[in-house]
Coordinates of C-alpha atoms and ligand atoms in Angstrom, one line a residue:
M1 CA -94.8 8.2 45.1
H2 CA -96.7 6.7 41.7
R3 CA -93.1 6.8 39.8
M4 CA -91.3 5.4 42.8
N5 CA -93.8 2.5 42.8
H6 CA -93.2 1.8 39.0
A7 CA -89.5 1.6 39.4
K8 CA -89.5 -0.7 42.2
R9 CA -91.7 -2.9 40.2
S10 CA -90.2 -3.0 37.3
A11 CA -86.5 -3.3 38.9
A12 CA -87.7 -6.5 41.0
V13 CA -88.2 -8.3 37.7
I14 CA -85.3 -10.3 36.1
G15 CA -84.0 -9.7 32.4
V16 CA -84.8 -12.3 29.8
G17 CA -81.6 -13.5 29.3
R18 CA -80.5 -13.7 32.8
A19 CA -83.5 -15.6 33.5
G20 CA -83.2 -17.8 30.9
L21 CA -79.8 -18.5 32.0
L22 CA -80.5 -18.9 35.5
G23 CA -82.8 -21.9 34.4
V24 CA -80.0 -23.3 32.5
L25 CA -77.2 -23.1 35.6
A26 CA -79.8 -24.7 37.8
L27 CA -80.6 -27.6 35.3
A28 CA -76.6 -28.0 34.9
S29 CA -76.2 -28.2 38.4
A30 CA -78.6 -30.7 39.1
L31 CA -77.6 -32.9 36.6
A32 CA -73.9 -33.0 37.8
A33 CA -74.8 -33.6 41.0
G34 CA -76.8 -36.2 40.2
H35 CA -74.1 -37.8 37.8
L36 CA -71.8 -37.8 40.8
V37 CA -73.7 -39.0 43.6
A38 CA -74.7 -41.7 40.8
A39 CA -70.8 -42.2 40.1
L40 CA -70.2 -43.3 43.7
I41 CA -73.2 -46.1 43.7
N42 CA -73.9 -47.0 40.4
I43 CA -73.4 -44.8 37.3
N44 CA -76.9 -46.0 35.6
A45 CA -78.7 -44.0 38.7
S46 CA -77.9 -40.7 36.7
P47 CA -81.0 -38.9 36.5
Y48 CA -80.0 -38.0 33.0
L49 CA -79.0 -41.4 31.6
A50 CA -82.0 -42.9 33.6
V51 CA -84.4 -40.8 31.6
G52 CA -82.9 -41.6 28.8
N53 CA -83.1 -45.6 29.2
G54 CA -86.7 -44.6 30.3
A55 CA -87.4 -42.9 27.0
I56 CA -86.2 -45.6 25.1
D57 CA -88.5 -48.2 26.9
L58 CA -91.3 -46.1 26.3
T59 CA -90.8 -45.7 22.6
P60 CA -92.9 -47.0 20.1
V61 CA -91.1 -49.6 18.4
E62 CA -92.1 -48.1 14.8
L63 CA -89.8 -45.1 16.4
K64 CA -87.1 -46.8 17.3
D65 CA -86.9 -49.0 14.3
F66 CA -87.0 -45.5 12.1
A67 CA -83.8 -44.4 14.7
V68 CA -82.1 -47.6 14.4
R69 CA -82.4 -47.3 10.4
T70 CA -81.5 -43.2 10.1
F71 CA -79.1 -43.1 13.0
G72 CA -77.6 -46.5 13.3
V73 CA -75.1 -47.1 16.0
Y74 CA -75.5 -43.3 16.7
D75 CA -79.2 -43.8 17.8
K76 CA -78.7 -43.2 21.2
L77 CA -76.4 -40.4 20.7
V78 CA -78.8 -38.4 19.1
L79 CA -81.0 -39.4 22.1
L80 CA -78.7 -38.0 24.3
L81 CA -78.4 -35.1 22.4
G82 CA -82.0 -34.6 21.6
M83 CA -82.5 -35.0 25.4
A84 CA -80.3 -32.6 26.0
A85 CA -81.6 -29.4 24.0
V86 CA -85.3 -30.2 25.0
M87 CA -83.7 -30.0 28.7
V88 CA -82.5 -26.6 28.2
I89 CA -85.0 -25.1 26.4
A90 CA -87.6 -26.4 28.8
A91 CA -84.8 -24.9 32.0
A92 CA -84.9 -21.5 29.8
L93 CA -88.2 -21.1 29.9
A94 CA -88.9 -22.1 33.5
G95 CA -86.2 -19.8 34.0
I96 CA -87.9 -16.7 32.0
A97 CA -91.3 -17.5 33.7
S98 CA -89.6 -16.8 36.9
R99 CA -88.3 -13.6 36.0
R100 CA -90.8 -11.8 38.9
S101 CA -91.0 -15.0 41.3
P102 CA -88.9 -18.1 41.7
V103 CA -91.9 -20.0 42.2
P104 CA -92.4 -21.3 38.8
G105 CA -89.0 -22.3 38.6
A106 CA -89.3 -24.1 41.4
V107 CA -92.4 -26.6 40.9
A108 CA -90.2 -27.0 37.4
I109 CA -87.3 -28.4 39.5
V110 CA -89.5 -30.6 41.2
L111 CA -91.7 -32.1 38.4
F112 CA -87.8 -32.5 36.6
G113 CA -87.1 -34.1 39.9
L114 CA -89.9 -36.4 40.0
V115 CA -89.1 -37.7 36.8
G116 CA -85.5 -38.3 37.6
V117 CA -86.7 -40.2 40.7
L118 CA -89.8 -41.8 38.7
A119 CA -87.1 -43.4 36.3
V120 CA -84.4 -44.3 38.6
A121 CA -86.8 -46.3 40.6
Q122 CA -88.5 -48.3 37.8
R123 CA -85.0 -49.7 37.1
P124 CA -85.0 -53.1 38.7
D125 CA -80.9 -53.1 38.9
L126 CA -80.8 -50.0 40.8
G127 CA -81.9 -50.6 44.8
V128 CA -83.3 -47.7 47.4
V129 CA -80.0 -46.0 47.6
A130 CA -79.9 -45.0 43.9
L131 CA -82.3 -42.8 44.7
L132 CA -80.1 -40.7 46.4
A133 CA -78.6 -39.8 43.0
P134 CA -81.8 -38.0 41.7
V135 CA -82.5 -36.5 45.2
A136 CA -79.4 -35.1 45.0
S137 CA -80.2 -33.6 41.6
L138 CA -83.2 -32.2 43.3
L139 CA -81.4 -30.6 45.9
A140 CA -78.7 -29.4 44.1
G141 CA -81.2 -27.6 41.3
T142 CA -83.2 -26.2 44.1
A143 CA -80.4 -24.5 45.6
V144 CA -78.7 -23.2 42.8
F145 CA -81.9 -21.8 41.4
L146 CA -83.0 -19.9 44.5
W147 CA -79.6 -18.6 45.4
L148 CA -79.0 -17.0 41.7
H149 CA -82.5 -16.0 41.5
R150 CA -81.9 -14.1 44.5
V151 CA -78.6 -12.8 43.4
A152 CA -80.0 -12.1 39.9
R153 CA -83.1 -10.0 41.4
P154 CA -81.9 -6.1 41.3
H155 CA -84.5 -4.7 44.0
D156 CA -82.0 -5.0 47.0
E157 CA -79.3 -2.9 45.4
L158 CA -81.9 -0.5 44.0
V159 CA -83.5 0.0 47.4
E160 CA -80.3 1.3 48.7
G161 CA -80.0 3.3 45.9
G162 CA -77.1 1.3 43.9
Q163 CA -77.3 -0.4 40.5
P164 CA -78.5 -3.7 39.7
S165 CA -75.9 -5.9 40.3
R166 CA -74.6 -7.3 37.0
R167 CA -71.1 -8.2 38.3
S168 CA -72.5 -10.3 41.2
F169 CA -74.7 -12.3 39.0
L170 CA -72.0 -13.1 36.7
V171 CA -69.6 -13.8 39.3
A172 CA -72.3 -16.5 41.0
G173 CA -73.0 -17.4 37.6
A174 CA -69.1 -18.3 36.7
G175 CA -68.9 -20.6 39.8
V176 CA -72.3 -22.5 39.2
V177 CA -70.4 -23.4 35.8
V178 CA -67.4 -24.5 37.4
G179 CA -69.1 -26.5 40.3
A180 CA -71.2 -27.8 38.0
G181 CA -68.1 -29.3 35.5
V182 CA -66.2 -30.5 38.7
A183 CA -69.2 -32.5 40.0
G184 CA -70.2 -33.7 36.7
A185 CA -66.3 -34.5 35.4
G186 CA -65.7 -35.8 38.7
G187 CA -68.5 -38.1 38.2
Q188 CA -67.5 -39.2 35.0
W189 CA -64.1 -40.1 36.3
L190 CA -64.8 -41.8 39.3
A191 CA -67.6 -44.1 37.4
G192 CA -64.8 -44.8 34.7
A193 CA -62.5 -46.1 37.8
R194 CA -65.0 -48.1 38.7
D195 CA -66.2 -49.7 35.7
A196 CA -66.4 -53.1 34.6
A197 CA -63.1 -52.8 32.5
S198 CA -60.8 -53.0 35.7
S199 CA -62.6 -56.5 36.4
R200 CA -62.5 -57.8 33.3
A201 CA -58.7 -57.4 32.6
A202 CA -58.3 -59.1 36.2
V203 CA -60.0 -62.2 34.9
G204 CA -56.9 -63.6 33.1
A205 CA -57.0 -66.4 30.5
L206 CA -60.1 -68.6 30.2
V207 CA -58.8 -71.9 29.1
P208 CA -61.5 -74.3 27.8
A209 CA -61.5 -77.8 28.6
R210 CA -63.0 -78.6 25.5
T211 CA -61.7 -76.3 22.8
A212 CA -63.4 -75.6 18.8
P213 CA -61.9 -77.0 16.2
A214 CA -59.4 -74.8 14.7
I215 CA -61.3 -72.2 11.6
P216 CA -59.8 -74.2 8.3
A217 CA -57.9 -71.5 6.2
D218 CA -60.5 -72.4 3.0
A219 CA -63.9 -71.5 5.7
D220 CA -64.0 -67.9 4.6
F221 CA -63.2 -66.1 1.2
A222 CA -61.9 -62.8 3.0
K223 CA -59.5 -61.9 0.4
L224 CA -62.6 -61.6 -2.7
G225 CA -64.6 -59.4 0.2
T226 CA -65.9 -62.0 2.4
P227 CA -65.9 -61.0 6.2
T228 CA -63.1 -63.3 7.9
F229 CA -64.7 -66.4 9.1
L230 CA -64.4 -65.2 12.7
T231 CA -65.4 -61.5 13.6
P232 CA -63.2 -60.0 15.4
N233 CA -64.6 -58.5 18.9
K234 CA -64.7 -55.2 18.2
D235 CA -66.3 -55.3 14.7
F236 CA -68.7 -58.1 15.9
Y237 CA -72.4 -56.6 15.7
R238 CA -74.0 -54.9 18.5
V239 CA -78.1 -54.2 19.3
D240 CA -79.1 -53.5 22.8
T241 CA -81.5 -51.3 24.4
A242 CA -79.0 -49.9 26.9
L243 CA -77.8 -46.1 26.7
S244 CA -74.8 -46.5 28.7
V245 CA -73.1 -49.8 29.2
P246 CA -73.8 -51.7 32.1
Q247 CA -71.2 -51.9 34.0
V248 CA -70.9 -55.4 36.2
R249 CA -67.7 -56.1 38.2
T250 CA -67.3 -60.1 38.6
E251 CA -67.3 -59.7 42.5
D252 CA -70.7 -58.3 42.1
W253 CA -72.0 -60.7 39.8
S254 CA -74.4 -63.5 40.6
L255 CA -76.9 -65.2 38.6
R256 CA -79.9 -66.7 40.4
L257 CA -82.0 -70.2 38.1
H258 CA -85.3 -70.4 40.0
G259 CA -88.4 -70.7 38.8
M260 CA -90.3 -74.3 37.8
V261 CA -87.0 -76.3 39.2
E262 CA -86.5 -78.8 41.8
N263 CA -83.3 -76.8 43.2
E264 CA -83.4 -73.2 43.1
R265 CA -79.7 -72.3 42.4
T266 CA -77.7 -68.9 42.4
Y267 CA -74.1 -68.9 41.3
N268 CA -71.3 -66.1 41.4
Y269 CA -68.5 -65.8 38.8
A270 CA -66.1 -68.1 40.5
D271 CA -68.8 -71.2 40.7
I272 CA -69.1 -70.7 36.9
R273 CA -65.3 -70.0 35.8
N274 CA -64.1 -73.3 37.5
R275 CA -66.2 -75.4 35.9
P276 CA -64.7 -77.2 32.5
L277 CA -65.5 -74.6 30.0
V278 CA -66.5 -75.2 26.5
E279 CA -65.7 -73.5 23.3
R280 CA -68.5 -73.1 20.5
T281 CA -68.2 -71.2 16.8
I282 CA -71.5 -69.9 16.5
T283 CA -73.2 -67.2 14.2
M284 CA -75.3 -64.8 15.7
T285 CA -77.9 -63.1 14.3
C286 CA -80.1 -60.0 14.8
V287 CA -84.4 -60.3 14.0
S288 CA -83.8 -56.4 13.0
N289 CA -81.5 -57.8 10.4
E290 CA -82.8 -56.4 6.8
V291 CA -82.1 -58.7 3.8
G292 CA -78.0 -57.7 2.9
G293 CA -78.1 -56.5 6.7
S294 CA -74.8 -56.5 8.6
Y295 CA -76.5 -57.8 11.9
V296 CA -74.8 -61.3 11.1
S297 CA -71.7 -61.9 12.8
T298 CA -69.5 -65.2 14.2
A299 CA -67.4 -65.7 17.3
N300 CA -65.8 -68.4 19.3
F301 CA -68.2 -68.4 22.7
V302 CA -66.7 -69.5 25.9
G303 CA -68.7 -70.8 28.6
I304 CA -70.7 -73.5 30.1
D305 CA -73.5 -75.5 28.6
L306 CA -76.9 -74.4 29.8
A307 CA -78.4 -77.4 29.6
D308 CA -76.2 -78.8 32.2
L309 CA -77.2 -76.1 34.7
L310 CA -81.2 -76.6 33.9
A311 CA -80.1 -80.8 34.4
E312 CA -78.4 -79.7 38.0
A313 CA -81.7 -77.6 38.8
G314 CA -84.1 -80.3 37.5
V315 CA -86.7 -78.6 35.0
R316 CA -90.4 -79.5 36.2
P317 CA -92.6 -81.0 33.7
G318 CA -94.7 -78.5 32.0
A319 CA -91.8 -75.7 31.8
E320 CA -91.8 -74.2 28.5
Q321 CA -90.2 -70.6 28.7
L322 CA -86.6 -69.8 30.3
F323 CA -86.9 -66.2 31.0
S324 CA -84.1 -64.5 31.5
T325 CA -83.3 -60.9 32.8
S326 CA -79.9 -58.6 32.3
V327 CA -78.9 -56.2 35.0
D328 CA -80.6 -53.3 33.3
G329 CA -84.4 -55.0 33.3
W330 CA -84.2 -55.8 29.6
T331 CA -85.8 -59.4 29.6
C332 CA -85.9 -62.7 27.2
G333 CA -88.1 -65.6 26.6
S334 CA -86.2 -68.8 25.2
P335 CA -87.9 -72.1 24.5
V336 CA -86.9 -74.2 27.2
A337 CA -86.8 -77.3 24.5
A338 CA -83.7 -75.3 23.2
A339 CA -82.2 -74.3 26.5
A340 CA -82.0 -77.6 27.9
D341 CA -81.4 -79.9 24.9
P342 CA -77.8 -81.2 25.2
G343 CA -77.2 -81.3 21.2
R344 CA -78.1 -77.8 20.9
G345 CA -75.2 -76.5 22.4
A346 CA -77.1 -73.4 24.2
M347 CA -74.7 -71.7 26.3
L348 CA -74.0 -69.5 29.5
A349 CA -70.7 -68.0 28.0
I350 CA -68.2 -65.8 29.5
G351 CA -65.9 -65.4 26.7
M352 CA -65.7 -64.6 23.4
N353 CA -63.0 -65.4 20.9
G354 CA -60.0 -65.8 23.5
E355 CA -61.4 -62.9 25.7
P356 CA -63.7 -62.4 28.6
L357 CA -67.0 -61.2 27.3
P358 CA -66.3 -57.2 26.0
V359 CA -68.2 -55.1 28.4
E360 CA -70.6 -54.0 25.6
H361 CA -71.4 -57.9 24.8
G362 CA -72.5 -58.5 28.3
F363 CA -69.8 -58.9 30.7
P364 CA -69.6 -61.4 33.4
A365 CA -72.1 -63.5 31.3
R366 CA -74.4 -63.7 28.7
L367 CA -76.6 -66.6 27.1
V368 CA -75.9 -67.9 23.5
I369 CA -78.6 -70.2 21.9
P370 CA -77.4 -71.0 18.4
G371 CA -80.2 -71.2 15.8
L372 CA -82.6 -68.5 17.6
Y373 CA -82.4 -64.8 16.9
G374 CA -80.6 -62.5 19.7
Y375 CA -83.6 -61.2 21.2
V376 CA -85.3 -64.5 22.0
S377 CA -81.7 -66.1 23.1
A378 CA -78.7 -64.0 23.7
T379 CA -79.3 -61.9 27.0
K380 CA -76.4 -59.7 27.8
W381 CA -74.9 -59.0 31.6
V382 CA -77.9 -61.7 32.3
I383 CA -78.5 -62.3 36.2
D384 CA -81.3 -64.3 36.1
L385 CA -83.0 -67.1 34.9
E386 CA -86.8 -68.4 35.5
V387 CA -88.0 -71.4 34.1
T388 CA -91.5 -70.7 33.5
T389 CA -94.7 -70.9 30.9
W390 CA -95.1 -68.8 28.1
A391 CA -98.5 -67.5 29.6
A392 CA -96.5 -66.6 32.8
R393 CA -94.2 -64.0 31.6
R394 CA -93.8 -62.0 28.9
A395 CA -90.3 -60.9 27.4
Y396 CA -89.1 -56.8 26.9
W397 CA -89.8 -57.2 22.6
L398 CA -93.1 -59.5 22.8
E399 CA -94.7 -56.4 24.5
R400 CA -93.4 -54.4 21.2
S401 CA -95.5 -56.8 18.6
W402 CA -92.3 -58.8 17.9
A403 CA -92.9 -63.0 18.0
E404 CA -92.7 -65.4 21.2
Q405 CA -90.8 -68.0 18.7
A406 CA -88.0 -66.8 16.6
P407 CA -85.6 -69.4 15.2
I408 CA -83.4 -67.6 12.5
K409 CA -84.2 -68.0 9.1
T410 CA -82.1 -69.3 5.9
Q411 CA -80.5 -66.3 4.9
S412 CA -77.8 -65.2 2.1
R413 CA -76.2 -61.7 1.4
I414 CA -73.7 -60.8 -1.5
D415 CA -70.6 -59.1 -0.5
F416 CA -68.8 -58.4 -3.3
P417 CA -69.5 -56.6 -6.0
K418 CA -70.7 -53.4 -3.9
G419 CA -74.1 -52.2 -4.5
F420 CA -73.6 -49.3 -7.3
E421 CA -69.9 -50.3 -7.6
T422 CA -68.0 -50.1 -10.8
V423 CA -65.6 -52.8 -11.5
P424 CA -64.1 -54.0 -14.6
A425 CA -65.5 -55.6 -17.6
G426 CA -64.8 -59.6 -18.3
K427 CA -64.6 -61.9 -15.7
V428 CA -66.3 -60.4 -12.4
R429 CA -66.3 -62.3 -9.1
V430 CA -69.4 -62.0 -7.1
G431 CA -69.8 -63.5 -4.0
G432 CA -70.7 -63.3 -0.1
I433 CA -72.3 -65.3 2.9
A434 CA -75.4 -67.5 4.0
W435 CA -76.3 -68.9 7.1
A436 CA -78.8 -71.2 7.8
Q437 CA -78.2 -72.1 12.0
G438 CA -79.4 -75.4 12.8
T439 CA -79.7 -76.7 9.6
G440 CA -76.4 -75.4 7.7
I441 CA -76.0 -74.5 3.8
A442 CA -76.1 -77.0 0.9
K443 CA -76.1 -74.4 -1.8
V444 CA -76.3 -71.4 -2.8
E445 CA -77.2 -69.8 -5.9
V446 CA -77.1 -66.5 -7.9
R447 CA -78.3 -65.3 -11.3
V448 CA -77.4 -62.2 -13.4
G449 CA -80.6 -60.7 -14.6
Q450 CA -83.4 -62.8 -14.9
G451 CA -80.3 -65.2 -15.9
A452 CA -80.2 -69.3 -15.0
W453 CA -79.5 -69.5 -11.7
Q454 CA -76.0 -70.7 -11.3
E455 CA -74.4 -73.0 -8.2
T456 CA -71.8 -71.2 -6.1
T457 CA -68.2 -72.2 -4.8
L458 CA -69.4 -72.8 -1.2
S459 CA -66.5 -72.3 1.7
R460 CA -65.6 -75.4 4.0
E461 CA -68.2 -75.8 6.6
V462 CA -67.2 -75.2 9.8
N463 CA -70.7 -76.5 11.6
A464 CA -74.4 -76.4 11.1
D465 CA -74.6 -73.6 13.5
T466 CA -72.4 -70.8 11.4
W467 CA -71.9 -69.4 8.0
R468 CA -70.8 -70.0 5.2
M469 CA -69.0 -68.0 2.1
W470 CA -69.9 -68.5 -1.4
W471 CA -68.6 -67.1 -5.1
H472 CA -68.9 -67.5 -8.5
E473 CA -67.3 -66.2 -11.3
F474 CA -69.3 -64.7 -14.4
D475 CA -68.5 -62.9 -17.6
L476 CA -70.1 -59.8 -18.1
P477 CA -70.0 -57.5 -21.0
V478 CA -70.0 -53.5 -20.4
G479 CA -73.2 -52.6 -18.8
N480 CA -75.2 -52.2 -16.1
H481 CA -76.1 -55.5 -14.0
Q482 CA -78.2 -56.7 -11.4
V483 CA -77.4 -60.0 -9.3
T484 CA -79.4 -62.0 -7.2
C485 CA -78.5 -65.0 -4.7
R486 CA -80.3 -67.7 -2.7
A487 CA -79.1 -70.2 -0.3
T488 CA -80.8 -73.7 0.4
D489 CA -80.1 -75.3 3.5
K490 CA -79.8 -79.0 4.2
S491 CA -83.4 -79.1 5.1
G492 CA -84.3 -78.6 1.8
Y493 CA -85.4 -75.5 1.8
T494 CA -84.8 -72.6 -0.5
Q495 CA -85.3 -69.1 0.4
T496 CA -88.4 -67.4 -0.7
D497 CA -88.4 -64.3 -3.1
Q498 CA -91.5 -62.9 -0.5
R499 CA -90.2 -59.9 0.7
M500 CA -91.3 -59.4 4.0
G501 CA -89.7 -56.8 6.9
T502 CA -88.1 -57.4 10.0
V503 CA -91.2 -57.5 12.3
P504 CA -92.6 -59.8 13.7
D505 CA -90.2 -62.7 13.5
G506 CA -87.3 -61.8 10.9
A507 CA -87.1 -60.2 7.1
T508 CA -87.4 -62.9 4.1
G509 CA -86.4 -62.3 0.7
W510 CA -83.4 -62.7 -1.9
H511 CA -80.7 -60.1 -1.5
V512 CA -80.6 -58.1 -5.2
I513 CA -78.0 -55.5 -5.7
N514 CA -76.9 -53.4 -8.6
F515 CA -73.6 -52.9 -10.1
T516 CA -71.7 -51.4 -13.3
T517 CA -69.1 -52.8 -15.6
R518 CA -66.7 -50.9 -17.6
Ligands
MTE1 N1 -79.3 -56.7 28.2 C1 -79.6 -57.1 26.7 N2 -79.6 -58.4 26.4 C2 -79.6 -58.2 24.9 C3 -80.4 -57.1 24.1 C4 -80.6 -56.5 24.7 O1 -80.8 -55.1 24.7 N3 -80.1 -56.2 26.3 N4 -80.2 -57.4 22.6 C5 -80.5 -58.5 22.5 C6 -80.6 -58.7 20.9 S1 -81.9 -58.3 20.0 C7 -79.5 -59.2 19.9 S2 -79.5 -59.5 18.2 C8 -78.2 -59.6 20.6 C9 -77.1 -59.2 20.5 O2 -75.7 -59.1 20.8 P1 -74.5 -58.5 20.4 O3 -75.1 -57.1 20.9 O4 -73.2 -59.1 21.3 O5 -74.3 -58.6 19.3 O6 -78.3 -59.4 22.3 C10 -79.2 -59.8 22.6 N5 -79.3 -59.4 24.3
MO2 MO1 -81.4 -58.5 17.7

């Protein structure tokens, strides 16, 4: 009697391996079901992506900086993989904790599910319907878990005198893998079919009524090693907090302009594109650009004057801040003085280098305000403009230790030779880029070691809001060399050699590189 009881009890316990697998399979089902349902509503409601985006928003700024520095453009991929690893381990542990009773696993699923629901609920671009996605995850996860748990539990068969059914668990597990795979892939496919790319393809040519002056051939020294004057869209630097690129179709897009204005307005896509469009050549820069960094690019933006929109709405006295919101909830505060100044050329842009805005650069519409770092001027996927004061609203990066006012600082960069490159001794050309948006570059100087500053040859100026290229030729013997550059803008300001990091309002200091001649 005693022995039989013992056998019955131990047989009712699921093996560790199976229990862990059980947890992971339930997790996979939950994520796949949520992804599929999200694809029908808005892919950003997918619990996996929503949790990831939530994690990005909660990440301390130092860690975010570290991630960007260490993993570059792969920072988000690393986050997704890291999240997957954590989830798989947690699910396996929850499964193992449920070897005797399904209760611990069920509790874990409900907790997971709540995190998903919260992550989706806090996104301003997702409505109540989007909660169906994490709810689907919760239901699928619970159902699969309880079902597999029953199949994996050997006691029924044992009572009937049979072997614990290894096969039925494997068959059930394989079924779950296939089901989750189909749901997940189906969701991915559906999301792709409904994404912004097809809407963008349907936009057609955006013909500006006022085109930007043609870029002269001597506006860059690309043959020597500077960037081309206009940055091709595919090479244009990209910085944003979005884990999955927001997918907004023109037919779903609208822009609300409200707050301290006389007439509140809402525009749809046709309202904007049917207005006379202007084209402007503008160099954008990110405040996170280190001295010598690559977060600087130039494009021909097509759109309408932000100053016109604001004038139509009638900005009330006392307004200070244009607070803009992206469809993914990211926010940005720009000075009204800059946005509403007709001379500044601030834009609501819908086109970039002869095409509709690329999806990752803000399709259907974004802000571009010349002379200000992107985080205070360049809201992508913009859907809301509120005219307000600085005290009333705090934008995303202001809450994370970056400055309220962030005009772009005068900077220069050496592009050739490359750091630590070896080049033939003798005549050596050194060159690169410089920018001082709003002011314009007056001169760039370069020196070898602690030698005298040499004034460089500048490319032809396109306008004061764009970069300029420079180069100079030295006669260098065989050996190791260090070169430094510094720019002076048209206000007479020469770049300080004082090294400062990017936080809170942009890096300063001279770019220095070392190379060898042989
Ligand atoms: N919606 C949204 N817009 C955004 C950001 C963002 O994170 N989300 N980042 C800003 C920052 S910091 C910069 S530098 C520019 C970069 O624009 P780009 O990716 O088109 O180069 O976009 C700005 N607009
Ligand atoms: Mo930025």
